[in-house]
Structure formats: structure tokens, C-alpha cells
Short mmCIF file of C-alpha atoms in Angstrom, two decimals:
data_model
loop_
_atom_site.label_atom_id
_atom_site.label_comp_id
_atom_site.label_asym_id
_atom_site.label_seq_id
_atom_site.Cartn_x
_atom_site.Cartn_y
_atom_site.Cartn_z
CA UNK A 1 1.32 7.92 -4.86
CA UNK A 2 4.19 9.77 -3.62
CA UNK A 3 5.09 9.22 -0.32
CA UNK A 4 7.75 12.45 -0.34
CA UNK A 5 6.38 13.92 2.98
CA UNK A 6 8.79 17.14 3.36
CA UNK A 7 5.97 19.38 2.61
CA UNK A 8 6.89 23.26 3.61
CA UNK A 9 3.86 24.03 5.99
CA UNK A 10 3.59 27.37 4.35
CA UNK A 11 2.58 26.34 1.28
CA UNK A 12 -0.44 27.65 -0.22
CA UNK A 13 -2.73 24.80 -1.77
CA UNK A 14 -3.82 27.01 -4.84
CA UNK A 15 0.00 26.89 -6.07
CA UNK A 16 -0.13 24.73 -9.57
CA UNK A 17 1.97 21.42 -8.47
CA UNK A 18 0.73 21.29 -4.68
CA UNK A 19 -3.11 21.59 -6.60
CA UNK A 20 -1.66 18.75 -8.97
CA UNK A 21 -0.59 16.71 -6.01
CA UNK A 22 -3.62 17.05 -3.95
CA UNK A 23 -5.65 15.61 -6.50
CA UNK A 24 -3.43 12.69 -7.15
CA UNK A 25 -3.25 11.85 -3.40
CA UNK A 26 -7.48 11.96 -3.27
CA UNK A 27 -7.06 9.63 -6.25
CA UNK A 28 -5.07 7.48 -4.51
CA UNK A 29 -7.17 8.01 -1.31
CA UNK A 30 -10.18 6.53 -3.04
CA UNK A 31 -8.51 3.46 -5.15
CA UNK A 32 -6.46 2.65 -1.28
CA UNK A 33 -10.14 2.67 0.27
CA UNK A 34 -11.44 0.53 -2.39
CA UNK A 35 -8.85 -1.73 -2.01
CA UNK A 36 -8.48 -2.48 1.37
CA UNK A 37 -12.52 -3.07 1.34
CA UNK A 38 -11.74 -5.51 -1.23
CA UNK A 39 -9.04 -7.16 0.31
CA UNK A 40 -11.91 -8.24 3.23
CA UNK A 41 -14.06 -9.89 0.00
CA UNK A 42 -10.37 -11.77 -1.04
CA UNK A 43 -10.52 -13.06 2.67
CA UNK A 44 -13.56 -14.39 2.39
CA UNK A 45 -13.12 -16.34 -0.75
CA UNK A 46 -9.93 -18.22 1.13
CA UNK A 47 -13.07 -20.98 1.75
CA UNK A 48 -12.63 -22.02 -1.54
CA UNK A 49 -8.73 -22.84 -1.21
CA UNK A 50 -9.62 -25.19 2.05
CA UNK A 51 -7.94 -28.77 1.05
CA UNK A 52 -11.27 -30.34 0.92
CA UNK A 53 -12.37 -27.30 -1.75
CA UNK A 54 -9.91 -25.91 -4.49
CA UNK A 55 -6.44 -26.07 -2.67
CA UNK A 56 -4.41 -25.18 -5.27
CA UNK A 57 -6.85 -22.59 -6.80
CA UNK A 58 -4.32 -20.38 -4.11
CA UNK A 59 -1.64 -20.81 -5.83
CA UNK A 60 -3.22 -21.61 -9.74
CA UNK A 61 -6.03 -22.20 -11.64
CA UNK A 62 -5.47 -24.50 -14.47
CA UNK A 63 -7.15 -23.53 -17.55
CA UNK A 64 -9.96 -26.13 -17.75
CA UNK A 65 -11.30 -24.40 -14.01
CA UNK A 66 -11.42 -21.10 -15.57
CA UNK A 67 -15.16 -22.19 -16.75
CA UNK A 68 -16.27 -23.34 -12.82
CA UNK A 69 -18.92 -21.30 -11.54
CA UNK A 70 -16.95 -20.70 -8.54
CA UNK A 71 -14.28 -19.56 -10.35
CA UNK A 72 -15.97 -17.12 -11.98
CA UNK A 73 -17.28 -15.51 -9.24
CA UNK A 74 -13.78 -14.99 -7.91
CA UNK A 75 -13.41 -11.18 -6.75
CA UNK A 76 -9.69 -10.84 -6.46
CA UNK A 77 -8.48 -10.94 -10.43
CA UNK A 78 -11.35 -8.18 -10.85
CA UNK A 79 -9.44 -6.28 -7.59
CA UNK A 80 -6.13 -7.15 -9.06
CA UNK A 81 -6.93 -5.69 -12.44
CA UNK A 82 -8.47 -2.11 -10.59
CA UNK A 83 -4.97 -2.50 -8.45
CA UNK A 84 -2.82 -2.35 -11.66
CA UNK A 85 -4.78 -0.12 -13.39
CA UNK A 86 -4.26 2.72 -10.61
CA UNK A 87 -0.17 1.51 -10.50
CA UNK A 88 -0.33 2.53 -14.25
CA UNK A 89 -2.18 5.96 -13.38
CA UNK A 90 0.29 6.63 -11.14
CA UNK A 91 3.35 5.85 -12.50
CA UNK A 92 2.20 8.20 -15.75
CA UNK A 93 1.47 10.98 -13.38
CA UNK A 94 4.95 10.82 -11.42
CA UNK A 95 6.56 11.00 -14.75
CA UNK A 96 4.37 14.13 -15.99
CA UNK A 97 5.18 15.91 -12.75
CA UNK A 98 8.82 14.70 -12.15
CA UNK A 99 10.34 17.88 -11.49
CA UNK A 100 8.12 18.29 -8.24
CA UNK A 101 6.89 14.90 -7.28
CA UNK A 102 9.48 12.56 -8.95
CA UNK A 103 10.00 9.53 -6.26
CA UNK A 104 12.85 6.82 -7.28
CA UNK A 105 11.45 4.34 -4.59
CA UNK A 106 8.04 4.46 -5.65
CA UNK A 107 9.03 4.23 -9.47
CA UNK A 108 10.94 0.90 -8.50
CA UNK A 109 7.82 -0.18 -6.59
CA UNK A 110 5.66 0.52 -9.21
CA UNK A 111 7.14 -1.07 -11.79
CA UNK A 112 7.91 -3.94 -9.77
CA UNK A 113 4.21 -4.84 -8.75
CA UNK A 114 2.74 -3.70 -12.51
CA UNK A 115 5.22 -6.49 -13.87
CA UNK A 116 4.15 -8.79 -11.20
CA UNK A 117 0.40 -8.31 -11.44
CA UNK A 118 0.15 -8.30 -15.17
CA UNK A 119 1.71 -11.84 -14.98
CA UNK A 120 -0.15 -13.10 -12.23
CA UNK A 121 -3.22 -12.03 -13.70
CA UNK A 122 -2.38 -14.02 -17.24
CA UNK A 123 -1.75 -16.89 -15.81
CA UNK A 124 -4.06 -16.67 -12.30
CA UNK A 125 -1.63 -17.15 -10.21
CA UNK A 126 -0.82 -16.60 -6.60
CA UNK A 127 -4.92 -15.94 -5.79
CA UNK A 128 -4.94 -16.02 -1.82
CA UNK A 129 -1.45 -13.69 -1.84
CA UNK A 130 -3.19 -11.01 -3.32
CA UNK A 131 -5.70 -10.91 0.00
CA UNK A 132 -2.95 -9.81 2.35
CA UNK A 133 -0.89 -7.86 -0.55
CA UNK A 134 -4.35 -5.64 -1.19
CA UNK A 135 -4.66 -5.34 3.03
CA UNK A 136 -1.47 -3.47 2.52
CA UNK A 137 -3.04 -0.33 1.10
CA UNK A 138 -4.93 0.29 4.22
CA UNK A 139 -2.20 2.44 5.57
CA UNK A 140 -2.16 4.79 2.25
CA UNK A 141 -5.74 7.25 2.87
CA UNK A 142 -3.80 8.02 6.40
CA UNK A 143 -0.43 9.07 4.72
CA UNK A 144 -2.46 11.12 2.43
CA UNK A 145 -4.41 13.08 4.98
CA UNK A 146 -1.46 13.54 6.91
CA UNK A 147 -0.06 15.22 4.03
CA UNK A 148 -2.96 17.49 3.52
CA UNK A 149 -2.89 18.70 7.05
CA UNK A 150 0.75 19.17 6.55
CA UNK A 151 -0.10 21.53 3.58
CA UNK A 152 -2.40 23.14 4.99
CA UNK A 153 -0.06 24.17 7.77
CA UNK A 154 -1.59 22.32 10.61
CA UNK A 155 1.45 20.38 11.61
CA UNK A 156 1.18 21.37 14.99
CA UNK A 157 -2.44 20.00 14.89
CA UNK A 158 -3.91 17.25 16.80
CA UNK A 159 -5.58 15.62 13.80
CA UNK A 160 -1.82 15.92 12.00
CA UNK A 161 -0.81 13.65 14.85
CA UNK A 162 -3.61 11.68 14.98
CA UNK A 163 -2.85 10.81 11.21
CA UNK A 164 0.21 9.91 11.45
CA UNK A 165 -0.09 7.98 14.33
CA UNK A 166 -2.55 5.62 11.83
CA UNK A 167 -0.24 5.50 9.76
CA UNK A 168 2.74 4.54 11.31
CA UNK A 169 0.64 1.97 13.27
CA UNK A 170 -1.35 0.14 9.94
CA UNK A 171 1.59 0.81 7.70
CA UNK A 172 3.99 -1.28 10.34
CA UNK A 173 0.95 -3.81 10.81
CA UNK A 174 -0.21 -4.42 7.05
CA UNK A 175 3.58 -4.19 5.43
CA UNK A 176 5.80 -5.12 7.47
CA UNK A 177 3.82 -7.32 10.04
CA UNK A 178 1.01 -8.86 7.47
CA UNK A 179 3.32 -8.84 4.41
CA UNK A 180 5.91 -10.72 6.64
CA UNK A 181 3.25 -13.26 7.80
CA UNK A 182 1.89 -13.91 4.24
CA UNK A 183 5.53 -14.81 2.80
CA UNK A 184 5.69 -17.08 5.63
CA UNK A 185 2.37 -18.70 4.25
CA UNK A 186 3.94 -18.34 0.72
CA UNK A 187 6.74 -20.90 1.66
CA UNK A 188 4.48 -23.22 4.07
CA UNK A 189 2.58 -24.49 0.71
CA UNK A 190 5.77 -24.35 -1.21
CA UNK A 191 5.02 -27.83 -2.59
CA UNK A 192 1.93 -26.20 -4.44
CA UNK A 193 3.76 -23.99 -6.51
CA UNK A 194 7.30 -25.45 -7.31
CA UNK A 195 6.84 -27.01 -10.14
CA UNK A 196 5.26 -24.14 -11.83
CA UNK A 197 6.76 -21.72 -14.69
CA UNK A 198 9.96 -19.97 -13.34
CA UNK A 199 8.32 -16.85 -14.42
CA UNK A 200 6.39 -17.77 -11.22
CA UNK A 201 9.30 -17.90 -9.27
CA UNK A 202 10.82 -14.70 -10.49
CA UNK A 203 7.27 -13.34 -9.38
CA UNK A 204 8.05 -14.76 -5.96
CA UNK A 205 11.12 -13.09 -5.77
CA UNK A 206 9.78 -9.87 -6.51
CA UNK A 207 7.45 -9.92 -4.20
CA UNK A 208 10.16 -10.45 -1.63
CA UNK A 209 11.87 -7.02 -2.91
CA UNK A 210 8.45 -5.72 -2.56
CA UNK A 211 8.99 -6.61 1.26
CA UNK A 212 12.83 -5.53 1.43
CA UNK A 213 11.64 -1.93 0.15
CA UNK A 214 8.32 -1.92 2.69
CA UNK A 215 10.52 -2.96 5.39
CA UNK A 216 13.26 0.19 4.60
CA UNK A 217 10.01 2.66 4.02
CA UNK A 218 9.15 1.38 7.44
CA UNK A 219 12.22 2.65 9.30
CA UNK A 220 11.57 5.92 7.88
CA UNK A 221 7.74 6.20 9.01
CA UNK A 222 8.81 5.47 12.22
CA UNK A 223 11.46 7.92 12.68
CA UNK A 224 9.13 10.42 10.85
CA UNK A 225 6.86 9.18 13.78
CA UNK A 226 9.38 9.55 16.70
CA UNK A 227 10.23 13.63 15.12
CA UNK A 228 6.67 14.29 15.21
CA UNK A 229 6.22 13.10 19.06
CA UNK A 230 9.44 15.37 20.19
CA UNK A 231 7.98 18.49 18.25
CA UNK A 232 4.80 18.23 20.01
CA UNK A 233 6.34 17.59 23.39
CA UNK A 234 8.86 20.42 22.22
CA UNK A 235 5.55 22.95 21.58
CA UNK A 236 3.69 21.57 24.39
CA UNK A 237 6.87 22.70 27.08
CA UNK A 238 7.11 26.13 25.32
CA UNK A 239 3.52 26.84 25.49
CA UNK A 240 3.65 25.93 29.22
CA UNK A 241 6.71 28.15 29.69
CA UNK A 242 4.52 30.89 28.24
CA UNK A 243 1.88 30.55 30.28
CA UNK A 244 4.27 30.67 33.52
CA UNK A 245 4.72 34.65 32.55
#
């Protein structure tokens, strides 16, 4: 979903595109809540990736596995297929309401991670990635009801704050933090996946741009963040100067 934030506070909701919007971002709400709830599930099934289990079920499952009970019950391709599925959605709606909600870095993103899934999912690749790449979305529900607040015209409110203050603080721990530590984990079992298709590797590599672009969003959400403190403390010092008269 977009995450264009320069919302003019005096908006009124019942205006066509901000209508359009705010049904997109509870969209997006829902499928982010889903997936991060999932993402616990992916966790979970990292048991089966243990070297004395299905190490390199992580990183591929041959063909002749594909028939293992085990396999079967395997949450994260059903997670990954809801994941691209919503991308999709998404993508069609930016493009449908470009003139109001067109965003270049989300396209990019987008496309990059519908490419990548769509491949993954083919082949079942990269299984125990997708755990800490679907943690990522735990940040999105606060970003969107920030922006609602900020619609509404409540940016001087303490829940607007208290909003963004979870989202600055998951979207720096899930995809900057997490994302950074999973790559790391990505290279440690190197030896599992170098010999496979170079498609895989061009995967790889997106999923590294993936990273670049989280950590440049990242820079903005915190200066976002740092704006948002001084205009409180800017409102709170007026409102005491008032009271002194």
C-alpha cells in the first residue's frame, strides 16, 4: 500500500480518492495482520530444517519430497501465495488511482517481490527466508492507522503519536534490524544453495535490493518520526505559554 504520508489534515474522508485510499489501506491492514500471524506459524515449522530433520528443505525441496507428509503440511508456500496475491491487488490499484496515490518506490518494490515470490514458489525455494521476510509486514497496520488519524485531522493527537511511534519502532526492528539478520543467515548456509539455478541467485540479489530500498524507507520514517516529536514539543510550549495569560 502506499506509504505517501503527506496527508493535508483537513481533508474530509467522504472526498472520492481519500474514500478510495482508506479502503485500500484497511485492505492492506487486514492481509499485514494476517501475515505477520503467519509469519509466527513459518517460525515454528524452522523444526523441520534442523540438520538432523530436512536441512535443506530451507533452502529447497527437491521434487520427489513434494509428496512427504511433512511437506505437505508446510504453511509458508500457502502464506507466500496469499502474500503475492495481495502484491498483485495492490499494484492494480496504484495503477487505477495513479493520479492521487501513484508511488514509484512501492511500484519497484512490488514488482520486485511479485517476480521473486512467483519463482520461489515454482520451484520451493528459499522456505525459512520467507519467516522473517513475512515478520516484515508487522510494521504496515501501524503506518496505516497513523494515516487515518492523520486524515482525520488528529495529528496533534496522542494516538497519532502513539502510531507512529509503532511504527517507526517495528518498521526499524522487522526491516531493517530482522531483514538485516536474516541475510546474514542467508549467507551462513551459503553452501546449501550455491549450486542451485542462477535464477536462484538473481532471487538472492533481489532480495538484497529489497533491503537497500527498506533501509532508505527507513531514514525517512525516522525523520518523519523526529518532525513529529518537535511539533508536539512545539504545541506542548505554546499551549503552556497560553496558559501563563
Amino acid at each position: 500500500t502506499n506509504t505517501n504520508t503527506n496527508t493535508n489534515t483537513n481533508t474530509k474522508k467522504h472526498q472520492p480518492h481519500i474514500e478510495a485510499e482508506w479502503t485500500s489501506r484497511i485492505i492492506g491492514t487486514i492481509h499485514a495482520t494476517i501475515l505477520s500471524i503467519g509469519s509466527i506459524y513459518c517460525f515454528i515449522e524452522w523444526k523441520h530444517f534442523s540438520p538432523d530433520a530436512y536441512p535443506l528443505h530451507a533452502w529447497y525441496v527437491p521434487l520427489q519430497d513434494l509428496d512427504l507428509p511433512i511437506v505437505k503440511d508446510y504453511t509458508i508456500p500457502l502464506l507466500a501465495s496469499f502474500f503475492v496475491g495481495y502484491l498483485q491487488y495492490d499494484m492494480i490499484w496504484m495503477l487505477l488511482h495513479k493520479e492521487k496515490n501513484y508511488d514509484a518506490g512501492m511500484m519497484v518494490h512490488h514488482s520486485l517481490f511479485i517476480a521473486i515470490t512467483h519463482y520461489v514458489l515454482k520451484g520451493y525455494y528459499l522456505m525459512k527466508p520467507f519467516a522473517w521476510l513475512s515478520l516484515c509486514e508487522l510494521s504496515t497496520p501501524f503506518l496505516h492507522l497513523r494515516w487515518f488519524n492523520a486524515v482525520m485531522g488528529k495529528k496533534n493527537n496522542w494516538w497519532y503519536f502513539f502510531w507512529s511511534t509503532l511504527f517507526m519502532v517495528t518498521f526499524v526492528s522487522v526491516r531493517v534490524v530482522g531483514y538485516g539478520l536474516g541475510l546474514r543467515d542467508l549467507w551462513k548456509n551459503y553452501g546449501y544453495w550455491e549450486t542451485l539455478p542462477y535464477g536462484l541467485h538473481v532471487v538472492i540479489g533481489g532480495l538484497h535490493v529489497g533491503y537497500l530500498l527498506n533501509v532508505f524507507w527507513g531514514g525517512f520514517v525516522l525523520l518523519s518520526f523526529v518532525k513529529n516529536l518537535k511539533r508536539r514539543r512545539r504545541n506542548r510550549m505554546s499551549m503552556d505559554g497560553r496558559k501563563q495569560f
